[in-house]
Amino acid sequence: MDKPVIMTVDDDPGVSRSVARDLRRRYGQSYRIIRAETAAQGIESVRELRLRGDDVAAILADYRMPQMNGVEFLEQAMDLYPYARRVLLTAYADTDAAIQAINVVDLDHYLLKPWDPPEEKFYPVLDAQLDAWQRTDRRETDELRVVGARWSARSYKIRDFLARNQVPYRWVLADSPEGSELLAAAGEACTIGPAKLPLVITAGGAKLTAPGTAELAEAVGLSTAPATDFYDLIVIGGGPGGLGAAVYGASEGLRTVMVEQHASGGQAGQSSRIENYLGFPDGVSGSQLADRARRQALKFGAELLTARKVTSLEVKGQAKVVGFADGGSIAGHTVILATGVSYRRLNAPGLDDFIGSGCYYGAAMTEASECRDREVYIVGAANSAGQSAVHLSGYASRVHLVVRGDGLERTMSHYLIEQISQLPNIEVHTGTEVVGGEGDGHLERITLKGPDGERTVDAEWLFVFIGAEPFTDWLGDTVERDGRGFILTGPDLTSGESRPRNWPLRRDPYHLETNVPGVFAAGDVRADSIKRVASAVGEGAMAVALVHRYLEQA
């Protein structure tokens, strides 16, 4: 098989030769290095490579090129090689243009010229990009196929589960010629109906009819069964806080298991791009961040269980017993509750009928490509809503951001407000709420209530990012919570001389410890926590340090 290609395009012959020389010195044994000295020559080379069936791993393009700048070049090249890593070569004066390109062409990185010595400033960047490319599934036809109906909430749930768990699949409409053939081959041609869709056909040829998440997880190779029945640390929830706890717990020698009902990453894992997380100057998607953290936890020996719903927590002596919805259970010395929060439902008549069929709570990344050249509506004014608006603006003809308040400044980061203001197809509607939805089989119209009264608009796509609910009722009376359901920890449990309910120890609870010794909380589910990815990861790490302190004194 031919070597994959690294392409560099720069109109300065000296710089072009220098870049190619540095690339060959480091990557020449594993990659074929191709250089072009004009954008037109580069596009022609990319087309020839595509026709020959060659694979392109990375494309490095200079920003300042005549006729076609580097951003425009990358935008055309990615139509031919969507999986190639895109790197912009730029001078310091063009840094703003490079940052804007992150949103225009989903730029993976930009490099400031010059980068001497390359061992410090060039090769580490390319190493990371090539590693990411090698881990990307680039098969033209994925082996796992999902056959379903376009506006089926059940089909959406399956696709969302697969996408968030980094499982590649191919989506096939049931009423398409290919869909009909697959249904006939599966023996469902005459009997298939809405209740039996979607049909999932695995790589091994197994056919699953409208599978539940646990059945699907097992079929695609996700871990669902614990390896043992007792652990040092049980982490409940796989968002940033839970992943942080799993990484630090396992890396410090604790026998650690993380239990997640849906997919690693939580709400943050659905984000199209997080640009204010430390160490990622070019931004990182929530799914990429979650995947890296998941692999990191596995590397250290943590056990990750998916599609297992936790329904109870009991204290039996020194052991904490975690019960599952299917009747099974595991026990451990300590527990970290990192279940995060979920978006609140819109209190608008009719919308509940269209959840998963036009109305989506969260980013719903699987739906982005379906929104091409359509108008979409987004409800919310926090970072998650802003990130989704910026991302969907690259697909939709117009994005309507519906904001109940009088502006974005109090709830959204400044960098996102700036990006939104510079995108001409995003329109912000302040002082406005969604008060109704209607349609036939899927969402078709919504009713907006604004400063000028109510109006009904055509809308097939509505994404909701409002508020946060912790959904901690399953804890019963075991763990103390505030009036909204958020878990109380540390100083919040004590008032003056009073002690936490049923607290058996002489010491006060540690900072992240609940009213149950050895049970901690981290991230968004904790009362008065800072709702940011970085703080959730930090609390996950801090909780592990307190777990060690608890185990030493137990």
Short mmCIF file of N, CA, C and O in Angstrom, two decimals, residues 115-191:
data_model
loop_
_atom_site.label_atom_id
_atom_site.label_comp_id
_atom_site.label_asym_id
_atom_site.label_seq_id
_atom_site.Cartn_x
_atom_site.Cartn_y
_atom_site.Cartn_z
N TRP A 115 9.55 28.49 12.77
CA TRP A 115 9.38 27.55 13.89
C TRP A 115 10.70 26.88 14.26
O TRP A 115 10.77 25.69 14.52
N ASP A 116 11.74 27.66 14.25
CA ASP A 116 13.04 27.14 14.61
C ASP A 116 13.20 27.12 16.13
O ASP A 116 12.92 28.14 16.79
N PRO A 117 13.63 26.02 16.75
CA PRO A 117 13.96 24.75 16.11
C PRO A 117 12.70 23.89 15.90
O PRO A 117 11.79 23.89 16.74
N PRO A 118 12.63 23.14 14.80
CA PRO A 118 11.43 22.34 14.53
C PRO A 118 11.16 21.27 15.57
O PRO A 118 10.02 20.87 15.78
N GLU A 119 12.21 20.79 16.23
CA GLU A 119 12.05 19.75 17.25
C GLU A 119 11.15 20.23 18.40
O GLU A 119 10.51 19.42 19.07
N GLU A 120 11.11 21.55 18.62
CA GLU A 120 10.31 22.09 19.72
C GLU A 120 9.00 22.71 19.24
O GLU A 120 7.98 22.60 19.92
N LYS A 121 9.01 23.34 18.07
CA LYS A 121 7.86 24.16 17.67
C LYS A 121 7.08 23.59 16.49
O LYS A 121 5.98 24.07 16.20
N PHE A 122 7.65 22.62 15.78
CA PHE A 122 7.00 22.11 14.57
C PHE A 122 6.58 20.65 14.72
O PHE A 122 5.41 20.29 14.58
N TYR A 123 7.56 19.79 15.03
CA TYR A 123 7.28 18.36 15.09
C TYR A 123 6.24 17.95 16.14
O TYR A 123 5.39 17.10 15.86
N PRO A 124 6.26 18.52 17.36
CA PRO A 124 5.23 18.12 18.32
C PRO A 124 3.81 18.39 17.83
O PRO A 124 2.89 17.59 18.08
N VAL A 125 3.63 19.51 17.11
CA VAL A 125 2.30 19.83 16.57
C VAL A 125 1.89 18.80 15.53
O VAL A 125 0.78 18.26 15.55
N LEU A 126 2.82 18.50 14.59
CA LEU A 126 2.50 17.53 13.53
C LEU A 126 2.33 16.13 14.10
O LEU A 126 1.48 15.36 13.63
N ASP A 127 3.11 15.77 15.12
CA ASP A 127 2.95 14.46 15.75
C ASP A 127 1.52 14.29 16.27
O ASP A 127 0.89 13.25 16.07
N ALA A 128 1.03 15.31 16.96
CA ALA A 128 -0.33 15.24 17.51
C ALA A 128 -1.38 15.16 16.42
O ALA A 128 -2.35 14.39 16.51
N GLN A 129 -1.19 15.93 15.34
CA GLN A 129 -2.17 15.92 14.25
C GLN A 129 -2.19 14.57 13.53
O GLN A 129 -3.25 14.05 13.19
N LEU A 130 -1.01 14.02 13.29
CA LEU A 130 -0.94 12.74 12.59
C LEU A 130 -1.48 11.61 13.46
O LEU A 130 -2.11 10.67 12.96
N ASP A 131 -1.25 11.71 14.77
CA ASP A 131 -1.81 10.70 15.68
C ASP A 131 -3.34 10.76 15.65
O ASP A 131 -4.02 9.72 15.62
N ALA A 132 -3.89 11.98 15.64
CA ALA A 132 -5.35 12.13 15.56
C ALA A 132 -5.88 11.58 14.25
O ALA A 132 -6.94 10.92 14.21
N TRP A 133 -5.17 11.82 13.15
CA TRP A 133 -5.60 11.30 11.84
C TRP A 133 -5.60 9.78 11.83
O TRP A 133 -6.52 9.14 11.32
N GLN A 134 -4.55 9.18 12.41
CA GLN A 134 -4.46 7.72 12.41
C GLN A 134 -5.58 7.07 13.21
O GLN A 134 -6.01 5.96 12.92
N ARG A 135 -6.07 7.80 14.22
CA ARG A 135 -7.13 7.25 15.05
C ARG A 135 -8.52 7.47 14.45
O ARG A 135 -9.51 6.93 14.95
N THR A 136 -8.61 8.26 13.39
CA THR A 136 -9.90 8.55 12.77
C THR A 136 -10.33 7.41 11.87
O THR A 136 -9.53 6.90 11.08
N ASP A 137 -11.58 7.01 11.98
CA ASP A 137 -12.11 5.99 11.08
C ASP A 137 -12.40 6.63 9.73
O ASP A 137 -13.26 7.50 9.62
N ARG A 138 -11.66 6.22 8.68
CA ARG A 138 -11.77 6.87 7.38
C ARG A 138 -12.38 5.96 6.32
O ARG A 138 -12.25 6.24 5.12
N ARG A 139 -12.97 4.90 6.74
CA ARG A 139 -13.57 3.99 5.76
C ARG A 139 -14.72 4.68 5.03
O ARG A 139 -15.54 5.36 5.64
N GLU A 140 -14.77 4.48 3.72
CA GLU A 140 -15.83 5.09 2.93
C GLU A 140 -17.19 4.52 3.32
O GLU A 140 -18.19 5.20 3.30
N THR A 141 -17.22 3.25 3.65
CA THR A 141 -18.47 2.61 4.04
C THR A 141 -18.28 1.94 5.40
O THR A 141 -17.50 1.01 5.53
N ASP A 142 -18.95 2.46 6.40
CA ASP A 142 -18.83 1.89 7.73
C ASP A 142 -19.55 0.55 7.77
O ASP A 142 -20.56 0.33 7.10
N GLU A 143 -19.02 -0.35 8.56
CA GLU A 143 -19.58 -1.70 8.61
C GLU A 143 -20.89 -1.75 9.38
O GLU A 143 -21.77 -2.54 9.07
N LEU A 144 -21.02 -0.92 10.39
CA LEU A 144 -22.25 -0.90 11.16
C LEU A 144 -23.27 -0.01 10.44
O LEU A 144 -22.96 1.12 10.06
N ARG A 145 -24.46 -0.53 10.20
CA ARG A 145 -25.47 0.23 9.49
C ARG A 145 -26.73 0.37 10.35
O ARG A 145 -27.14 -0.56 11.03
N VAL A 146 -27.30 1.56 10.30
CA VAL A 146 -28.53 1.85 11.01
C VAL A 146 -29.58 2.23 9.98
O VAL A 146 -29.44 3.22 9.26
N VAL A 147 -30.64 1.42 9.90
CA VAL A 147 -31.72 1.67 8.94
C VAL A 147 -32.92 2.20 9.73
O VAL A 147 -33.43 1.52 10.62
N GLY A 148 -33.34 3.41 9.40
CA GLY A 148 -34.44 3.98 10.17
C GLY A 148 -35.18 5.06 9.41
O GLY A 148 -34.88 5.34 8.25
N ALA A 149 -36.13 5.67 10.08
CA ALA A 149 -36.96 6.72 9.49
C ALA A 149 -36.37 8.08 9.83
O ALA A 149 -35.83 8.28 10.93
N ARG A 150 -36.51 9.02 8.89
CA ARG A 150 -35.89 10.33 9.05
C ARG A 150 -36.32 11.02 10.34
O ARG A 150 -35.51 11.57 11.06
N TRP A 151 -37.61 11.04 10.63
CA TRP A 151 -38.09 11.79 11.79
C TRP A 151 -38.44 10.88 12.97
O TRP A 151 -39.30 11.21 13.78
N SER A 152 -37.76 9.75 13.07
CA SER A 152 -38.04 8.81 14.15
C SER A 152 -37.19 9.17 15.38
O SER A 152 -35.97 9.22 15.31
N ALA A 153 -37.87 9.41 16.51
CA ALA A 153 -37.15 9.71 17.75
C ALA A 153 -36.31 8.52 18.19
O ALA A 153 -35.20 8.66 18.71
N ARG A 154 -36.81 7.31 17.97
CA ARG A 154 -36.06 6.11 18.34
C ARG A 154 -34.79 5.98 17.49
O ARG A 154 -33.72 5.65 17.99
N SER A 155 -34.90 6.29 16.20
CA SER A 155 -33.73 6.25 15.32
C SER A 155 -32.70 7.29 15.75
O SER A 155 -31.50 7.03 15.77
N TYR A 156 -33.18 8.47 16.10
CA TYR A 156 -32.26 9.52 16.56
C TYR A 156 -31.52 9.09 17.83
O TYR A 156 -30.32 9.29 17.96
N LYS A 157 -32.25 8.45 18.74
CA LYS A 157 -31.63 8.02 20.00
C LYS A 157 -30.49 7.03 19.74
O LYS A 157 -29.43 7.11 20.36
N ILE A 158 -30.71 6.10 18.81
CA ILE A 158 -29.68 5.11 18.47
C ILE A 158 -28.48 5.80 17.83
O ILE A 158 -27.32 5.55 18.19
N ARG A 159 -28.72 6.69 16.87
CA ARG A 159 -27.63 7.38 16.18
C ARG A 159 -26.84 8.24 17.15
O ARG A 159 -25.61 8.29 17.10
N ASP A 160 -27.54 8.93 18.05
CA ASP A 160 -26.87 9.80 19.01
C ASP A 160 -26.00 8.97 19.96
O ASP A 160 -24.87 9.36 20.29
N PHE A 161 -26.52 7.82 20.40
CA PHE A 161 -25.75 6.95 21.29
C PHE A 161 -24.46 6.47 20.61
O PHE A 161 -23.38 6.50 21.20
N LEU A 162 -24.55 6.05 19.36
CA LEU A 162 -23.38 5.57 18.63
C LEU A 162 -22.37 6.69 18.42
O LEU A 162 -21.16 6.51 18.63
N ALA A 163 -22.85 7.85 18.01
CA ALA A 163 -21.96 8.97 17.73
C ALA A 163 -21.23 9.42 18.99
O ALA A 163 -20.01 9.65 18.97
N ARG A 164 -21.93 9.54 20.09
CA ARG A 164 -21.31 10.02 21.33
C ARG A 164 -20.35 9.00 21.92
O ARG A 164 -19.46 9.37 22.69
N ASN A 165 -20.51 7.73 21.57
CA ASN A 165 -19.59 6.71 22.05
C ASN A 165 -18.50 6.39 21.02
O ASN A 165 -17.80 5.38 21.15
N GLN A 166 -18.35 7.28 20.01
CA GLN A 166 -17.28 7.15 19.01
C GLN A 166 -17.37 5.84 18.24
O GLN A 166 -16.36 5.27 17.83
N VAL A 167 -18.59 5.34 18.01
CA VAL A 167 -18.78 4.12 17.23
C VAL A 167 -19.17 4.51 15.81
O VAL A 167 -20.25 5.10 15.60
N PRO A 168 -18.33 4.24 14.79
CA PRO A 168 -18.68 4.63 13.42
C PRO A 168 -19.86 3.81 12.90
O PRO A 168 -19.96 2.61 13.16
N TYR A 169 -20.72 4.45 12.16
CA TYR A 169 -21.87 3.76 11.58
C TYR A 169 -22.28 4.47 10.29
O TYR A 169 -21.86 5.59 10.01
N ARG A 170 -23.12 3.82 9.51
CA ARG A 170 -23.67 4.44 8.31
C ARG A 170 -25.18 4.50 8.44
O ARG A 170 -25.83 3.50 8.74
N TRP A 171 -25.73 5.68 8.22
CA TRP A 171 -27.16 5.92 8.37
C TRP A 171 -27.85 5.70 7.02
O TRP A 171 -27.47 6.28 6.01
N VAL A 172 -28.88 4.86 7.00
CA VAL A 172 -29.60 4.53 5.77
C VAL A 172 -31.09 4.75 6.01
O VAL A 172 -31.67 4.18 6.95
N LEU A 173 -31.71 5.57 5.18
CA LEU A 173 -33.15 5.80 5.31
C LEU A 173 -33.92 4.55 4.90
O LEU A 173 -33.63 3.93 3.87
N ALA A 174 -34.92 4.19 5.68
CA ALA A 174 -35.67 2.96 5.43
C ALA A 174 -36.40 2.99 4.10
O ALA A 174 -36.60 1.95 3.46
N ASP A 175 -36.82 4.18 3.65
CA ASP A 175 -37.58 4.25 2.41
C ASP A 175 -36.70 4.50 1.19
O ASP A 175 -37.21 4.76 0.09
N SER A 176 -35.38 4.44 1.35
CA SER A 176 -34.48 4.57 0.21
C SER A 176 -34.30 3.19 -0.45
O SER A 176 -34.60 2.16 0.16
N PRO A 177 -33.81 3.15 -1.70
CA PRO A 177 -33.58 1.84 -2.34
C PRO A 177 -32.67 0.93 -1.52
O PRO A 177 -32.95 -0.26 -1.37
N GLU A 178 -31.58 1.50 -0.99
CA GLU A 178 -30.67 0.68 -0.18
C GLU A 178 -31.35 0.21 1.10
O GLU A 178 -31.19 -0.93 1.53
N GLY A 179 -32.14 1.11 1.72
CA GLY A 179 -32.84 0.74 2.93
C GLY A 179 -33.81 -0.40 2.69
O GLY A 179 -33.91 -1.35 3.49
N SER A 180 -34.53 -0.33 1.58
CA SER A 180 -35.48 -1.40 1.23
C SER A 180 -34.76 -2.72 1.04
O SER A 180 -35.24 -3.79 1.46
N GLU A 181 -33.59 -2.67 0.37
CA GLU A 181 -32.81 -3.89 0.15
C GLU A 181 -32.33 -4.50 1.46
O GLU A 181 -32.39 -5.71 1.66
N LEU A 182 -31.86 -3.64 2.37
CA LEU A 182 -31.36 -4.15 3.65
C LEU A 182 -32.49 -4.75 4.48
O LEU A 182 -32.32 -5.78 5.13
N LEU A 183 -33.65 -4.09 4.46
CA LEU A 183 -34.79 -4.63 5.20
C LEU A 183 -35.24 -5.97 4.62
O LEU A 183 -35.58 -6.90 5.36
N ALA A 184 -35.22 -6.07 3.29
CA ALA A 184 -35.60 -7.33 2.65
C ALA A 184 -34.60 -8.42 2.99
O ALA A 184 -34.97 -9.57 3.30
N ALA A 185 -33.30 -8.07 2.95
CA ALA A 185 -32.26 -9.06 3.28
C ALA A 185 -32.35 -9.50 4.72
O ALA A 185 -32.00 -10.64 5.06
N ALA A 186 -32.84 -8.62 5.58
CA ALA A 186 -32.96 -8.96 6.99
C ALA A 186 -34.26 -9.70 7.30
O ALA A 186 -34.51 -10.06 8.45
N GLY A 187 -35.06 -9.92 6.26
CA GLY A 187 -36.32 -10.64 6.46
C GLY A 187 -37.40 -9.79 7.06
O GLY A 187 -38.36 -10.30 7.62
N GLU A 188 -37.26 -8.46 6.96
CA GLU A 188 -38.23 -7.57 7.57
C GLU A 188 -39.04 -6.82 6.53
O GLU A 188 -39.73 -5.86 6.84
N ALA A 189 -38.95 -7.20 5.26
CA ALA A 189 -39.56 -6.41 4.18
C ALA A 189 -41.06 -6.22 4.39
O ALA A 189 -41.60 -5.15 4.13
N CYS A 190 -41.74 -7.26 4.81
CA CYS A 190 -43.20 -7.16 4.92
C CYS A 190 -43.66 -6.81 6.32
O CYS A 190 -44.75 -6.28 6.50
N THR A 191 -42.85 -7.15 7.31
CA THR A 191 -43.31 -7.00 8.68
C THR A 191 -42.80 -5.75 9.36
O THR A 191 -43.28 -5.41 10.43
#
